[in-house]
Coordinates of C-alpha atoms in Angstrom, one line a residue:
M27 CA 101.9 -70.3 -293.7
P28 CA 104.6 -72.8 -292.7
A29 CA 103.6 -76.5 -292.9
M30 CA 103.4 -76.9 -289.2
I31 CA 100.9 -76.3 -286.4
N32 CA 101.5 -73.0 -284.6
L33 CA 99.5 -71.6 -281.6
I34 CA 100.5 -68.0 -280.8
D35 CA 99.3 -66.4 -277.6
V36 CA 96.1 -68.4 -277.6
S37 CA 93.4 -67.7 -275.1
V38 CA 90.2 -69.8 -274.7
Q39 CA 87.4 -69.6 -272.2
R40 CA 84.5 -71.9 -272.0
G41 CA 81.7 -70.5 -269.8
A42 CA 83.2 -69.0 -266.7
K43 CA 86.4 -71.1 -266.9
Q44 CA 89.6 -69.9 -268.5
L45 CA 91.2 -72.9 -270.1
L46 CA 94.1 -71.3 -272.0
Q47 CA 95.7 -67.8 -271.3
G48 CA 98.3 -66.5 -273.8
A49 CA 99.5 -70.1 -274.6
S50 CA 101.9 -70.9 -277.4
L51 CA 102.9 -74.2 -279.0
R52 CA 104.6 -75.4 -282.2
I53 CA 104.0 -78.9 -283.6
N54 CA 106.3 -80.0 -286.4
P55 CA 105.0 -82.4 -289.2
G56 CA 105.2 -86.1 -288.3
H57 CA 105.6 -85.5 -284.6
K58 CA 103.5 -87.8 -282.4
L59 CA 102.3 -85.8 -279.3
G60 CA 100.7 -87.0 -276.1
L61 CA 98.4 -84.3 -274.7
I62 CA 98.2 -84.6 -270.9
G63 CA 96.7 -82.6 -268.1
A64 CA 94.1 -82.8 -265.4
N65 CA 90.4 -83.6 -266.2
G66 CA 88.7 -80.3 -267.2
S67 CA 91.9 -78.5 -268.0
G68 CA 91.0 -78.0 -271.6
K69 CA 92.5 -81.1 -273.5
S70 CA 89.4 -81.9 -275.5
T71 CA 88.9 -78.2 -276.3
L72 CA 92.4 -78.0 -277.7
L73 CA 91.6 -80.8 -280.1
Q74 CA 88.4 -78.9 -281.1
L75 CA 90.6 -75.9 -281.9
L76 CA 93.0 -77.9 -284.0
C77 CA 90.3 -79.6 -286.1
G78 CA 88.5 -76.1 -286.7
N79 CA 85.3 -76.8 -284.7
L80 CA 86.2 -74.0 -282.2
A81 CA 87.6 -70.5 -282.5
V82 CA 90.1 -68.9 -280.2
D83 CA 89.0 -65.9 -278.1
A84 CA 92.4 -64.2 -278.6
G85 CA 95.6 -65.1 -280.3
D86 CA 96.1 -67.3 -283.5
C87 CA 95.7 -71.0 -284.1
Q88 CA 97.5 -71.9 -287.4
V89 CA 96.9 -75.3 -289.0
P90 CA 98.0 -75.9 -292.6
G91 CA 94.9 -75.5 -294.8
Q92 CA 95.7 -78.3 -297.1
W93 CA 96.1 -80.8 -294.3
R94 CA 93.5 -83.7 -294.1
I95 CA 92.3 -83.9 -290.5
A96 CA 90.7 -87.0 -288.8
H97 CA 89.2 -86.4 -285.3
M98 CA 88.0 -89.0 -282.9
A99 CA 85.4 -87.7 -280.4
Q100 CA 84.1 -89.3 -277.3
E101 CA 80.5 -89.5 -278.4
V102 CA 78.6 -91.4 -281.1
G103 CA 75.0 -90.6 -281.8
H104 CA 72.3 -93.2 -282.8
S105 CA 72.5 -94.1 -286.4
D106 CA 70.8 -96.6 -288.7
R107 CA 73.9 -96.7 -290.9
S108 CA 75.6 -100.0 -291.0
A109 CA 78.9 -100.4 -289.2
I110 CA 80.9 -100.8 -292.3
D111 CA 79.4 -97.7 -293.9
Y112 CA 79.9 -95.7 -290.8
V113 CA 83.6 -96.5 -290.9
L114 CA 83.8 -95.8 -294.6
D115 CA 82.3 -92.4 -293.9
G116 CA 85.7 -91.5 -292.2
D117 CA 87.3 -91.2 -295.7
S118 CA 85.4 -88.0 -296.9
E119 CA 87.3 -87.9 -300.2
L120 CA 86.1 -91.4 -301.0
R121 CA 82.5 -90.6 -300.2
R122 CA 82.8 -87.3 -302.3
I123 CA 84.1 -89.3 -305.4
E124 CA 81.5 -92.0 -304.9
K125 CA 78.7 -89.4 -304.8
A126 CA 80.1 -87.6 -307.8
I127 CA 80.1 -90.9 -309.9
S128 CA 76.5 -91.6 -308.7
D129 CA 75.4 -88.2 -309.8
T130 CA 77.1 -88.2 -313.1
D131 CA 75.2 -89.5 -316.2
A132 CA 76.6 -92.3 -318.3
D133 CA 76.8 -90.0 -321.3
Q134 CA 79.3 -87.7 -319.5
G135 CA 82.2 -89.9 -320.4
D136 CA 85.0 -87.3 -319.8
K137 CA 83.9 -86.6 -316.4
L138 CA 83.3 -90.3 -315.5
G139 CA 86.7 -91.2 -316.6
Q140 CA 88.3 -88.5 -314.5
L141 CA 86.3 -89.5 -311.5
Y142 CA 87.3 -93.2 -311.8
S143 CA 90.9 -92.2 -312.1
Q144 CA 90.6 -90.3 -308.9
L145 CA 88.9 -93.2 -307.2
E146 CA 91.8 -95.4 -308.2
A147 CA 94.4 -92.7 -307.2
I148 CA 93.0 -92.8 -303.5
D149 CA 92.9 -96.6 -303.5
G150 CA 89.2 -96.5 -303.4
Y151 CA 88.7 -100.0 -304.8
T152 CA 90.3 -101.5 -301.5
A153 CA 88.4 -99.2 -299.2
N154 CA 85.9 -101.8 -298.1
A155 CA 88.6 -104.3 -297.4
R156 CA 90.6 -101.8 -295.4
A157 CA 87.5 -100.9 -293.3
Q158 CA 86.9 -104.6 -292.6
T159 CA 90.5 -104.8 -291.4
L160 CA 90.0 -102.0 -289.0
L161 CA 86.9 -103.6 -287.6
H162 CA 88.5 -106.9 -287.2
G163 CA 91.5 -105.3 -285.4
L164 CA 89.2 -103.5 -283.0
G165 CA 87.5 -106.7 -282.0
F166 CA 84.3 -106.8 -284.2
Q167 CA 83.1 -110.0 -285.7
P168 CA 82.5 -110.5 -289.4
E169 CA 78.8 -110.5 -289.0
D170 CA 78.9 -107.1 -287.2
S171 CA 79.8 -105.2 -290.4
D172 CA 76.0 -105.1 -291.5
K173 CA 74.5 -104.2 -288.2
P174 CA 73.4 -100.7 -287.6
V175 CA 75.3 -98.4 -285.3
S176 CA 72.4 -98.1 -283.1
A177 CA 72.6 -101.9 -282.3
F178 CA 75.9 -101.5 -280.6
S179 CA 76.5 -100.5 -276.9
G180 CA 78.2 -97.3 -276.0
G181 CA 81.7 -98.7 -275.7
W182 CA 81.4 -100.5 -279.1
R183 CA 80.3 -97.3 -280.6
I184 CA 83.3 -95.6 -279.4
R185 CA 85.4 -98.3 -281.2
L186 CA 83.4 -97.5 -284.4
N187 CA 84.3 -93.9 -283.9
L188 CA 87.9 -94.7 -283.6
A189 CA 87.8 -96.9 -286.7
Q190 CA 86.2 -94.1 -288.6
A191 CA 89.1 -91.7 -287.6
L192 CA 91.7 -94.3 -288.6
M193 CA 89.9 -94.8 -292.0
C194 CA 90.8 -91.3 -293.1
P195 CA 94.1 -90.9 -294.8
A196 CA 95.0 -88.0 -292.5
D197 CA 97.8 -85.6 -292.4
L198 CA 96.6 -84.7 -288.7
L199 CA 95.1 -87.4 -286.6
L200 CA 93.4 -86.2 -283.4
L201 CA 92.4 -89.0 -280.9
D202 CA 90.6 -88.4 -277.7
E203 CA 90.9 -91.3 -275.1
P204 CA 91.0 -94.0 -277.8
T205 CA 91.9 -96.9 -275.2
N206 CA 89.1 -96.1 -272.8
H207 CA 86.9 -99.1 -274.0
L208 CA 89.5 -101.3 -275.4
D209 CA 90.9 -104.5 -273.8
L210 CA 94.6 -105.3 -273.8
D211 CA 94.5 -107.2 -277.0
T212 CA 93.0 -104.3 -279.0
T213 CA 95.2 -101.8 -277.2
W214 CA 98.3 -103.6 -278.4
W215 CA 96.8 -103.7 -281.9
L216 CA 96.2 -99.9 -281.8
E217 CA 99.7 -99.2 -280.6
Q218 CA 101.1 -101.0 -283.5
R219 CA 98.8 -99.2 -285.9
L220 CA 99.7 -95.7 -284.6
Q221 CA 103.4 -96.5 -284.6
Q222 CA 103.2 -97.0 -288.3
F223 CA 101.1 -93.8 -288.8
E224 CA 103.2 -91.4 -290.8
G225 CA 101.2 -88.1 -290.3
T226 CA 101.1 -85.8 -287.3
L227 CA 99.3 -87.3 -284.2
V228 CA 97.9 -85.5 -281.2
I229 CA 96.4 -87.9 -278.8
I230 CA 94.7 -87.6 -275.3
S231 CA 95.2 -90.6 -273.1
H232 CA 95.5 -91.4 -269.5
D233 CA 97.3 -94.8 -270.3
R234 CA 100.9 -94.2 -269.5
D235 CA 102.1 -97.4 -271.1
F236 CA 100.2 -96.6 -274.3
L237 CA 101.7 -93.1 -274.4
D238 CA 105.2 -94.4 -273.8
N239 CA 104.9 -96.9 -276.8
V240 CA 103.3 -94.3 -279.2
V241 CA 104.3 -90.6 -278.7
D242 CA 107.7 -89.0 -279.1
H243 CA 106.7 -85.6 -277.5
T244 CA 104.4 -84.7 -274.6
V245 CA 102.3 -81.5 -274.2
H246 CA 101.4 -80.7 -270.6
L247 CA 98.3 -78.5 -270.2
H248 CA 98.8 -77.0 -266.8
N249 CA 97.9 -73.5 -265.3
Q250 CA 96.3 -72.5 -268.6
Q251 CA 99.7 -73.0 -270.4
L252 CA 101.0 -75.5 -272.9
T253 CA 104.5 -76.8 -272.3
L254 CA 106.2 -79.1 -274.9
Y255 CA 108.6 -81.9 -273.6
R256 CA 110.8 -84.0 -275.8
G257 CA 110.2 -87.8 -275.4
N258 CA 107.4 -90.0 -274.3
Y259 CA 105.4 -89.9 -271.0
S260 CA 108.2 -91.4 -268.9
A261 CA 110.6 -88.8 -270.3
F262 CA 108.1 -86.0 -269.3
E263 CA 107.9 -87.4 -265.8
R264 CA 111.7 -87.4 -265.3
Q265 CA 112.0 -83.8 -266.7
R266 CA 109.1 -82.5 -264.5
A267 CA 110.5 -84.3 -261.5
E268 CA 113.7 -82.5 -261.8
Q269 CA 111.8 -79.2 -262.1
L270 CA 109.6 -79.8 -259.1
A271 CA 112.5 -81.1 -257.0
Q272 CA 114.1 -77.8 -257.1
Q273 CA 111.1 -76.1 -255.5
Q274 CA 111.7 -76.2 -251.8
A275 CA 108.1 -76.1 -250.8
L276 CA 107.6 -79.5 -252.3
F277 CA 110.8 -81.1 -251.1
A278 CA 109.4 -82.5 -247.8
K279 CA 106.4 -84.0 -249.5
Q280 CA 108.5 -85.6 -252.2
Q281 CA 110.8 -87.3 -249.8
Q282 CA 107.9 -88.6 -247.7
Q283 CA 106.3 -90.2 -250.8
V284 CA 109.6 -91.7 -252.0
A285 CA 110.2 -93.2 -248.5
S286 CA 106.6 -94.7 -248.6
I287 CA 107.4 -96.4 -252.0
E288 CA 110.7 -97.6 -250.9
A289 CA 109.1 -99.3 -247.9
F290 CA 106.7 -101.0 -250.1
V291 CA 109.5 -102.2 -252.4
A292 CA 111.2 -103.5 -249.4
R293 CA 108.1 -105.5 -248.2
F294 CA 107.5 -107.1 -251.6
R295 CA 111.2 -108.0 -252.0
A296 CA 111.1 -109.8 -248.7
K297 CA 108.1 -111.9 -249.6
A298 CA 108.7 -112.4 -253.4
T299 CA 108.8 -116.1 -254.2
K300 CA 108.2 -116.3 -258.0
A301 CA 111.6 -115.4 -259.5
R302 CA 110.5 -114.4 -263.1
Q303 CA 107.4 -112.5 -261.9
A304 CA 109.1 -111.0 -258.9
Q305 CA 111.9 -109.6 -261.1
S306 CA 109.6 -107.9 -263.5
R307 CA 107.5 -106.6 -260.5
L308 CA 110.4 -105.2 -258.7
K309 CA 111.8 -103.4 -261.6
A310 CA 108.4 -101.6 -262.0
L311 CA 108.2 -100.8 -258.3
E312 CA 111.7 -99.4 -258.2
R313 CA 111.0 -97.2 -261.1
L314 CA 108.3 -95.5 -258.9
E315 CA 111.1 -93.8 -257.2
M316 CA 111.6 -91.8 -260.3
I317 CA 108.0 -91.3 -260.9
A318 CA 107.0 -90.1 -257.5
P319 CA 108.4 -86.6 -257.7
A320 CA 106.6 -85.8 -260.9
H321 CA 103.3 -86.2 -259.0
V322 CA 103.9 -84.6 -255.7
D323 CA 101.6 -81.7 -256.5
S324 CA 98.8 -84.0 -257.4
P325 CA 95.5 -83.0 -256.0
F326 CA 94.8 -86.6 -255.1
S327 CA 96.1 -88.2 -251.9
F328 CA 94.1 -90.9 -250.2
R329 CA 94.2 -94.3 -248.6
L330 CA 92.0 -97.4 -249.0
P331 CA 91.2 -98.5 -245.4
C332 CA 90.6 -102.2 -244.9
A333 CA 88.2 -104.0 -242.5
E334 CA 89.8 -105.0 -239.2
K335 CA 88.3 -108.6 -239.3
V336 CA 89.1 -111.0 -242.1
S337 CA 88.5 -114.6 -243.0
S338 CA 90.5 -117.1 -244.7
P339 CA 89.6 -117.6 -247.5
L340 CA 87.5 -114.6 -248.0
L341 CA 85.7 -116.1 -251.0
N342 CA 85.7 -119.4 -252.8
L343 CA 84.3 -120.6 -256.0
S344 CA 84.2 -124.5 -256.4
H345 CA 83.3 -126.4 -259.6
A346 CA 81.4 -123.4 -260.6
R347 CA 79.6 -123.0 -264.0
L348 CA 79.0 -119.2 -264.5
G349 CA 76.7 -117.4 -267.0
Y350 CA 73.1 -116.9 -267.8
A351 CA 70.2 -119.3 -268.0
D352 CA 70.5 -119.9 -271.7
T353 CA 74.2 -119.1 -272.1
P354 CA 76.8 -120.8 -269.9
I355 CA 80.2 -118.8 -270.3
L356 CA 82.7 -120.4 -267.9
D357 CA 82.7 -123.9 -266.6
Q358 CA 84.6 -125.8 -263.8
V359 CA 85.9 -122.6 -262.2
Q360 CA 88.1 -123.1 -259.2
L361 CA 89.1 -119.9 -257.5
S362 CA 90.0 -119.1 -254.0
I363 CA 90.4 -115.5 -252.6
A364 CA 92.7 -115.3 -249.6
P365 CA 93.1 -112.2 -247.4
H366 CA 96.2 -111.0 -249.3
T367 CA 95.4 -112.2 -252.8
R368 CA 96.2 -109.7 -255.6
L369 CA 94.9 -111.0 -258.8
G370 CA 94.6 -109.6 -262.3
L371 CA 92.1 -111.0 -264.8
L372 CA 93.4 -111.3 -268.4
G373 CA 91.5 -112.2 -271.5
P374 CA 89.8 -110.6 -274.6
N375 CA 86.4 -108.7 -274.4
G376 CA 83.6 -111.1 -274.2
A377 CA 85.5 -114.0 -272.8
G378 CA 83.8 -113.8 -269.4
K379 CA 85.9 -111.6 -267.2
S380 CA 83.1 -109.4 -266.1
T381 CA 80.9 -112.5 -265.7
L382 CA 83.5 -113.9 -263.3
M383 CA 83.5 -110.5 -261.3
K384 CA 79.6 -110.6 -261.1
S385 CA 79.7 -114.2 -259.9
L386 CA 82.3 -113.3 -257.3
M387 CA 80.2 -110.4 -256.2
G388 CA 77.1 -112.5 -256.0
D389 CA 75.2 -110.4 -258.4
L390 CA 75.0 -113.3 -260.8
A391 CA 73.8 -116.6 -259.4
L392 CA 75.9 -119.7 -260.3
L393 CA 74.5 -122.1 -262.8
N394 CA 76.2 -125.0 -261.0
G395 CA 78.8 -125.3 -258.2
E396 CA 79.3 -123.5 -255.0
R397 CA 80.2 -120.0 -253.9
T398 CA 81.4 -119.8 -250.2
C399 CA 81.8 -116.5 -248.4
G400 CA 84.1 -116.1 -245.3
E401 CA 82.3 -115.0 -242.2
H402 CA 83.9 -111.5 -242.2
L403 CA 83.8 -110.9 -246.0
A404 CA 83.3 -107.2 -246.9
I405 CA 83.4 -106.5 -250.7
G406 CA 84.0 -103.3 -252.4
Y407 CA 82.8 -103.6 -256.0
F408 CA 83.5 -101.1 -258.7
A409 CA 82.0 -101.6 -262.3
Q410 CA 80.4 -99.3 -264.9
H411 CA 77.0 -99.7 -263.3
T412 CA 78.5 -98.4 -260.1
L413 CA 78.5 -95.0 -261.7
E414 CA 75.0 -95.3 -263.0
A415 CA 73.7 -96.2 -259.6
L416 CA 74.9 -92.8 -258.1
D417 CA 72.2 -90.3 -257.1
M418 CA 72.6 -87.5 -259.6
A419 CA 70.6 -85.1 -257.4
A420 CA 72.9 -85.7 -254.3
S421 CA 76.3 -84.2 -253.5
P422 CA 79.4 -86.2 -252.6
L423 CA 79.0 -85.3 -249.0
L424 CA 75.4 -86.4 -248.9
H425 CA 76.4 -89.7 -250.6
V426 CA 78.9 -90.4 -247.6
Q427 CA 76.3 -89.2 -245.0
R428 CA 73.8 -91.7 -246.2
L429 CA 76.4 -94.5 -245.5
S430 CA 77.3 -93.2 -242.1
P431 CA 74.7 -90.9 -240.6
Q432 CA 76.6 -90.7 -237.3
A433 CA 80.0 -89.8 -238.7
R434 CA 81.5 -86.4 -238.1
E435 CA 81.0 -84.0 -241.1
Q436 CA 84.5 -82.8 -240.9
D437 CA 85.9 -86.3 -241.1
M438 CA 83.8 -86.9 -244.2
R439 CA 84.9 -83.6 -245.8
N440 CA 88.6 -84.5 -245.0
F441 CA 88.1 -88.0 -246.6
L442 CA 86.5 -86.6 -249.8
G443 CA 89.2 -84.0 -250.1
G444 CA 91.7 -86.8 -250.7
F445 CA 89.6 -87.8 -253.9
G446 CA 89.7 -84.3 -255.1
F447 CA 86.4 -83.0 -253.7
Q448 CA 87.2 -79.8 -251.9
G449 CA 85.6 -76.6 -250.9
D450 CA 82.2 -76.0 -252.5
R451 CA 82.6 -79.0 -254.7
V452 CA 81.7 -81.3 -251.8
D453 CA 78.2 -79.7 -251.6
E454 CA 77.4 -79.6 -255.3
V455 CA 74.9 -82.1 -256.7
I456 CA 76.8 -84.5 -259.0
Q457 CA 74.4 -84.2 -262.0
H458 CA 76.8 -82.2 -263.9
F459 CA 80.0 -83.9 -262.8
S460 CA 82.4 -85.3 -265.5
G461 CA 82.7 -89.1 -265.9
G462 CA 86.1 -88.8 -264.1
E463 CA 84.6 -87.1 -261.1
K464 CA 81.7 -89.6 -260.9
A465 CA 84.3 -92.5 -261.0
R466 CA 86.3 -90.8 -258.2
L467 CA 83.2 -90.5 -256.1
A468 CA 82.3 -94.1 -256.6
L469 CA 85.8 -95.1 -255.6
A470 CA 85.5 -92.8 -252.6
L471 CA 82.3 -94.5 -251.4
I472 CA 83.8 -97.9 -251.7
A473 CA 86.9 -97.0 -249.7
W474 CA 84.7 -95.3 -247.0
Q475 CA 83.0 -98.7 -246.2
K476 CA 86.4 -100.4 -245.5
P477 CA 86.1 -103.5 -247.5
N478 CA 88.6 -106.4 -247.2
L479 CA 88.2 -107.6 -250.9
L480 CA 88.1 -105.1 -253.7
L481 CA 86.6 -106.3 -257.0
L482 CA 87.6 -103.7 -259.6
D483 CA 86.2 -103.9 -263.2
E484 CA 88.1 -101.3 -265.3
P485 CA 88.4 -98.8 -262.5
T486 CA 90.6 -96.4 -264.5
N487 CA 88.2 -95.6 -267.2
H488 CA 87.6 -91.8 -267.1
L489 CA 90.3 -91.2 -264.5
D490 CA 93.2 -88.9 -265.5
L491 CA 96.9 -89.8 -265.0
E492 CA 97.1 -88.1 -261.7
M493 CA 94.1 -89.9 -260.2
R494 CA 95.5 -93.3 -261.8
E495 CA 98.7 -92.8 -260.1
A496 CA 97.0 -92.0 -256.7
L497 CA 94.8 -95.2 -257.1
T498 CA 97.9 -97.3 -257.9
L499 CA 99.7 -96.0 -254.8
A500 CA 96.6 -96.6 -252.6
L501 CA 96.1 -100.1 -253.9
Q502 CA 99.7 -100.9 -253.1
E503 CA 99.1 -100.0 -249.5
F504 CA 95.7 -101.6 -249.2
A505 CA 95.9 -104.3 -246.7
G506 CA 93.1 -106.5 -248.1
A507 CA 92.5 -108.6 -251.3
V508 CA 92.3 -107.3 -254.8
V509 CA 90.8 -108.7 -258.0
V510 CA 91.1 -106.4 -260.9
I511 CA 90.2 -106.2 -264.7
S512 CA 92.1 -103.3 -266.4
H513 CA 93.7 -102.5 -269.7
D514 CA 96.1 -100.0 -267.7
R515 CA 99.3 -102.0 -267.7
H516 CA 101.0 -99.6 -265.3
L517 CA 98.3 -100.3 -262.7
L518 CA 98.4 -104.0 -263.3
R519 CA 102.2 -104.2 -263.0
N520 CA 102.3 -102.4 -259.8
T521 CA 99.3 -103.7 -257.8
V522 CA 98.8 -107.4 -258.6
D523 CA 100.9 -110.5 -257.9
D524 CA 99.3 -113.1 -260.0
F525 CA 97.2 -113.4 -263.1
V526 CA 94.5 -115.7 -264.4
V527 CA 93.5 -116.0 -268.1
V528 CA 89.8 -116.0 -268.8
I529 CA 89.4 -117.6 -272.3
D530 CA 87.7 -120.5 -274.1
G531 CA 85.2 -121.0 -271.3
K532 CA 87.9 -121.5 -268.7
V533 CA 89.6 -119.7 -265.9
D534 CA 93.4 -120.8 -265.8
V535 CA 96.3 -119.5 -263.7
F536 CA 98.8 -117.7 -265.8
D537 CA 102.4 -118.2 -265.0
G538 CA 104.2 -114.9 -266.2
D539 CA 104.0 -111.2 -266.4
L540 CA 102.2 -108.9 -269.0
D541 CA 105.1 -109.2 -271.4
D542 CA 104.7 -113.0 -271.2
Y543 CA 101.0 -112.7 -271.8
H544 CA 101.5 -110.6 -274.8
R545 CA 103.9 -113.2 -276.3
W546 CA 101.5 -116.0 -275.3
L547 CA 98.6 -114.2 -277.1
D548 CA 100.8 -113.8 -280.3
Q549 CA 101.6 -117.5 -280.2
R550 CA 98.0 -118.4 -279.6
H551 CA 96.8 -116.4 -282.6
Q552 CA 99.4 -117.9 -284.8
H553 CA 98.5 -121.4 -283.6
E554 CA 94.8 -120.7 -284.3
D555 CA 95.6 -119.5 -287.8
N556 CA 97.7 -122.7 -288.5
Y557 CA 95.1 -124.9 -287.0
S558 CA 92.4 -123.4 -289.2
Q559 CA 94.5 -124.1 -292.3
Q560 CA 95.1 -127.6 -291.3
E561 CA 91.5 -128.3 -290.3
A562 CA 90.5 -127.1 -293.7
T563 CA 92.9 -129.5 -295.6
E564 CA 93.3 -132.6 -293.3
E565 CA 90.8 -135.4 -292.5
P566 CA 90.5 -136.7 -289.0
K567 CA 92.5 -139.8 -288.4
Q568 CA 89.8 -141.8 -286.5
D569 CA 87.3 -143.9 -288.3
R570 CA 88.4 -142.7 -291.7
K571 CA 86.9 -145.5 -293.7
S572 CA 83.4 -144.8 -292.6
Q573 CA 84.0 -141.0 -293.0
R574 CA 85.2 -141.5 -296.5
Q575 CA 82.2 -143.6 -297.4
A576 CA 79.8 -141.0 -295.9
A577 CA 81.7 -138.2 -297.7
A578 CA 81.5 -140.1 -301.0
A579 CA 77.7 -140.4 -300.6
K580 CA 77.4 -136.7 -299.7
R581 CA 79.4 -135.7 -302.6
Q582 CA 77.2 -137.8 -305.0
Q583 CA 74.2 -136.2 -303.5
L584 CA 75.5 -132.7 -303.8
Q585 CA 77.2 -133.1 -307.2
P586 CA 74.4 -131.5 -309.3
L587 CA 74.3 -128.5 -307.1
R588 CA 78.0 -128.2 -306.9
K589 CA 78.2 -128.2 -310.8
K590 CA 75.7 -125.3 -310.7
V591 CA 78.1 -123.4 -308.3
Q592 CA 81.1 -124.1 -310.5
H593 CA 79.2 -123.0 -313.6
A594 CA 78.4 -119.7 -311.9
E595 CA 82.0 -119.3 -310.7
K596 CA 83.3 -119.7 -314.4
Q597 CA 80.7 -117.2 -315.7
M598 CA 81.8 -114.7 -313.0
E599 CA 85.5 -115.2 -313.9
K600 CA 84.7 -114.6 -317.6
L601 CA 82.6 -111.5 -316.9
Q602 CA 85.3 -110.2 -314.6
A603 CA 88.0 -110.6 -317.2
K604 CA 85.9 -108.8 -319.8
L605 CA 85.1 -106.0 -317.3
E606 CA 88.8 -105.6 -316.4
K607 CA 89.7 -105.3 -320.1
V608 CA 87.0 -102.7 -320.8
E609 CA 88.2 -100.6 -317.7
T610 CA 91.7 -100.9 -319.0
E611 CA 90.6 -99.5 -322.2
L612 CA 88.8 -96.8 -320.4
A613 CA 92.0 -95.7 -318.7
D614 CA 93.2 -94.5 -322.1
E615 CA 93.5 -90.8 -321.9
S616 CA 92.9 -90.4 -325.7
L617 CA 89.3 -91.5 -325.2
Y618 CA 88.7 -88.2 -323.4
T619 CA 90.8 -85.8 -325.3
D620 CA 90.3 -87.1 -328.9
A621 CA 86.9 -85.9 -330.3
K622 CA 87.0 -88.6 -333.0
R623 CA 86.9 -91.4 -330.2
K624 CA 83.7 -90.1 -328.7
D625 CA 81.7 -93.1 -330.1
D626 CA 84.4 -95.5 -328.8
L627 CA 84.0 -94.0 -325.4
Q628 CA 80.3 -94.3 -325.4
Q629 CA 80.4 -97.9 -326.6
L630 CA 82.9 -98.7 -323.9
L631 CA 81.0 -97.1 -321.2
K632 CA 77.9 -98.9 -322.3
E633 CA 79.7 -102.2 -322.3
Q634 CA 81.1 -101.4 -318.8
G635 CA 77.5 -100.9 -317.6
D636 CA 76.2 -104.1 -319.1
L637 CA 79.0 -106.2 -317.8
R638 CA 78.7 -104.8 -314.3
Q639 CA 74.9 -105.5 -314.4
Q640 CA 75.6 -109.1 -315.6
L641 CA 78.2 -109.6 -313.1
E642 CA 75.9 -108.4 -310.3
E643 CA 73.1 -110.8 -311.4
I644 CA 75.5 -113.8 -311.7
E645 CA 77.1 -113.0 -308.2
E646 CA 73.6 -113.0 -306.7
E647 CA 72.8 -116.4 -308.4
W648 CA 76.1 -117.7 -307.2
L649 CA 75.6 -116.6 -303.6
T650 CA 72.2 -118.2 -303.5
L651 CA 73.6 -121.4 -304.8
S652 CA 76.5 -121.3 -302.5
E653 CA 74.3 -120.9 -299.4
E654 CA 72.1 -123.7 -300.5
Y655 CA 75.2 -125.9 -300.9
E656 CA 76.7 -124.8 -297.7
A657 CA 73.4 -125.6 -295.8
L658 CA 73.1 -129.1 -297.3
S659 CA 76.8 -129.9 -296.8
Q660 CA 76.3 -129.2 -293.0
E661 CA 73.3 -131.5 -292.7

């Protein structure tokens, strides 16, 4: 079998739905592929085929048998395993060797020596540090490592699943929507990680900027076929646009959509006042003229109607302190939402972006300050709990009928059709709808009520590329105000005019675009690292004399305990040096091949075991003393 992935005339059916029909695809080693297609078209099923969890109904799916495969799924079950152990489980070879060592008796020197050599060959001694690096990169705090998986929310469990997949030294890495629960900071980190990955990558993502920065080929799953395009997602759009433009039936629709985008560009150009931000925005908008033809056959086409009456301002927060009774999160927030405000909220997870959204909505009472609403304020609010609040036993049509009992049924059906609910789908209960379908329905219900202020907290999660593009276009034409949190950079670039940064308990205007924000973040992280180093080595300048006197008294008080810590550290160093010497001797192959050296081997293994036990005991003593010393130092 050639060292490549080869799908030959593959057919796959799940239930009554035919997903693939005589589809073929060849993936060369080292290629990074973006797998795109409508929700429900079979993308996740294709990943299951590639990792061997699913068999084809017809045809042949060939994956090199010697390849190590890492697969990130979208579900993580409850587990009492610690986060760090869950991530380490991703390296199955590491776990195999560790178990073999644990199951091997000390008198089986030959076997133990071979296992320790294998452990060193796979860089097993650094595995824990590498796992910690993954957790840190994905936004986990140091204290999270020992928490059980079950202690984390669904989104953070997905991050653990991603870390577990990245932990595997894979030849083939399969990622299913890895950015869905990431913020911009961690999305950029993941991009850099995947750019450095040397194996073959197949990734499902609906984040076009992420795909553009990671993949070098694109596979389009459409009409039960797999079509391979060279280049990233933007290159796919250009090629597909050229194909579709040749179809006469789509020509008129294409021209109408391009004309609409050109009109929007012209409106923005006329009112643009911020030179740097306007230049970046106009480039993105003009690029839409190339994008539009690639989406003219999209099943989604809708508008977001706006309330006829507005107030100025629509909403205002003044000297506001936001948070919860025992936990203030943001303070002295000054934010005014005018009828045409288009604002993007930036900042890391946990900084308070969603808290700000809930406070704007009124779901979270202010701890201090004022929230003032305009007379004609009408809010449309989208958040994760919006999906959970849907009635699983009702149909899309019934959801709309409950909002407007007097509306014509045909008008409601036409409206829902723009969001992809057509034919019998309009009357089906939503219990078995996908996450993307529920998100589309939630957006449809918001749009039906004609708000003049949209508060959108990660509205693109679960939406496929076509729906994201339709939402982007609809937001461009929306006549009201928009405040949005999103890790979808394409949507942000094309729908908002201004940014604020939510960080360090504050909400500040950010003068720049997303590229400026990325650079700002890098500088901030570098500054924080430098500051931490300086803080550890420099004394405060003010009142140094009294501080020196206090410090001297504290040192005298702590001196006996400090000596014990230092003594333990010296013992650890000596034991570690002895252990390294023994393990170096154990690496000598003649110990395992020369029968005359059997006694030497047994003696060295016994010495290794004794040293490890002594080292473990002194480490525990050192840890106890260090914690005691640290606690007294901070009093």
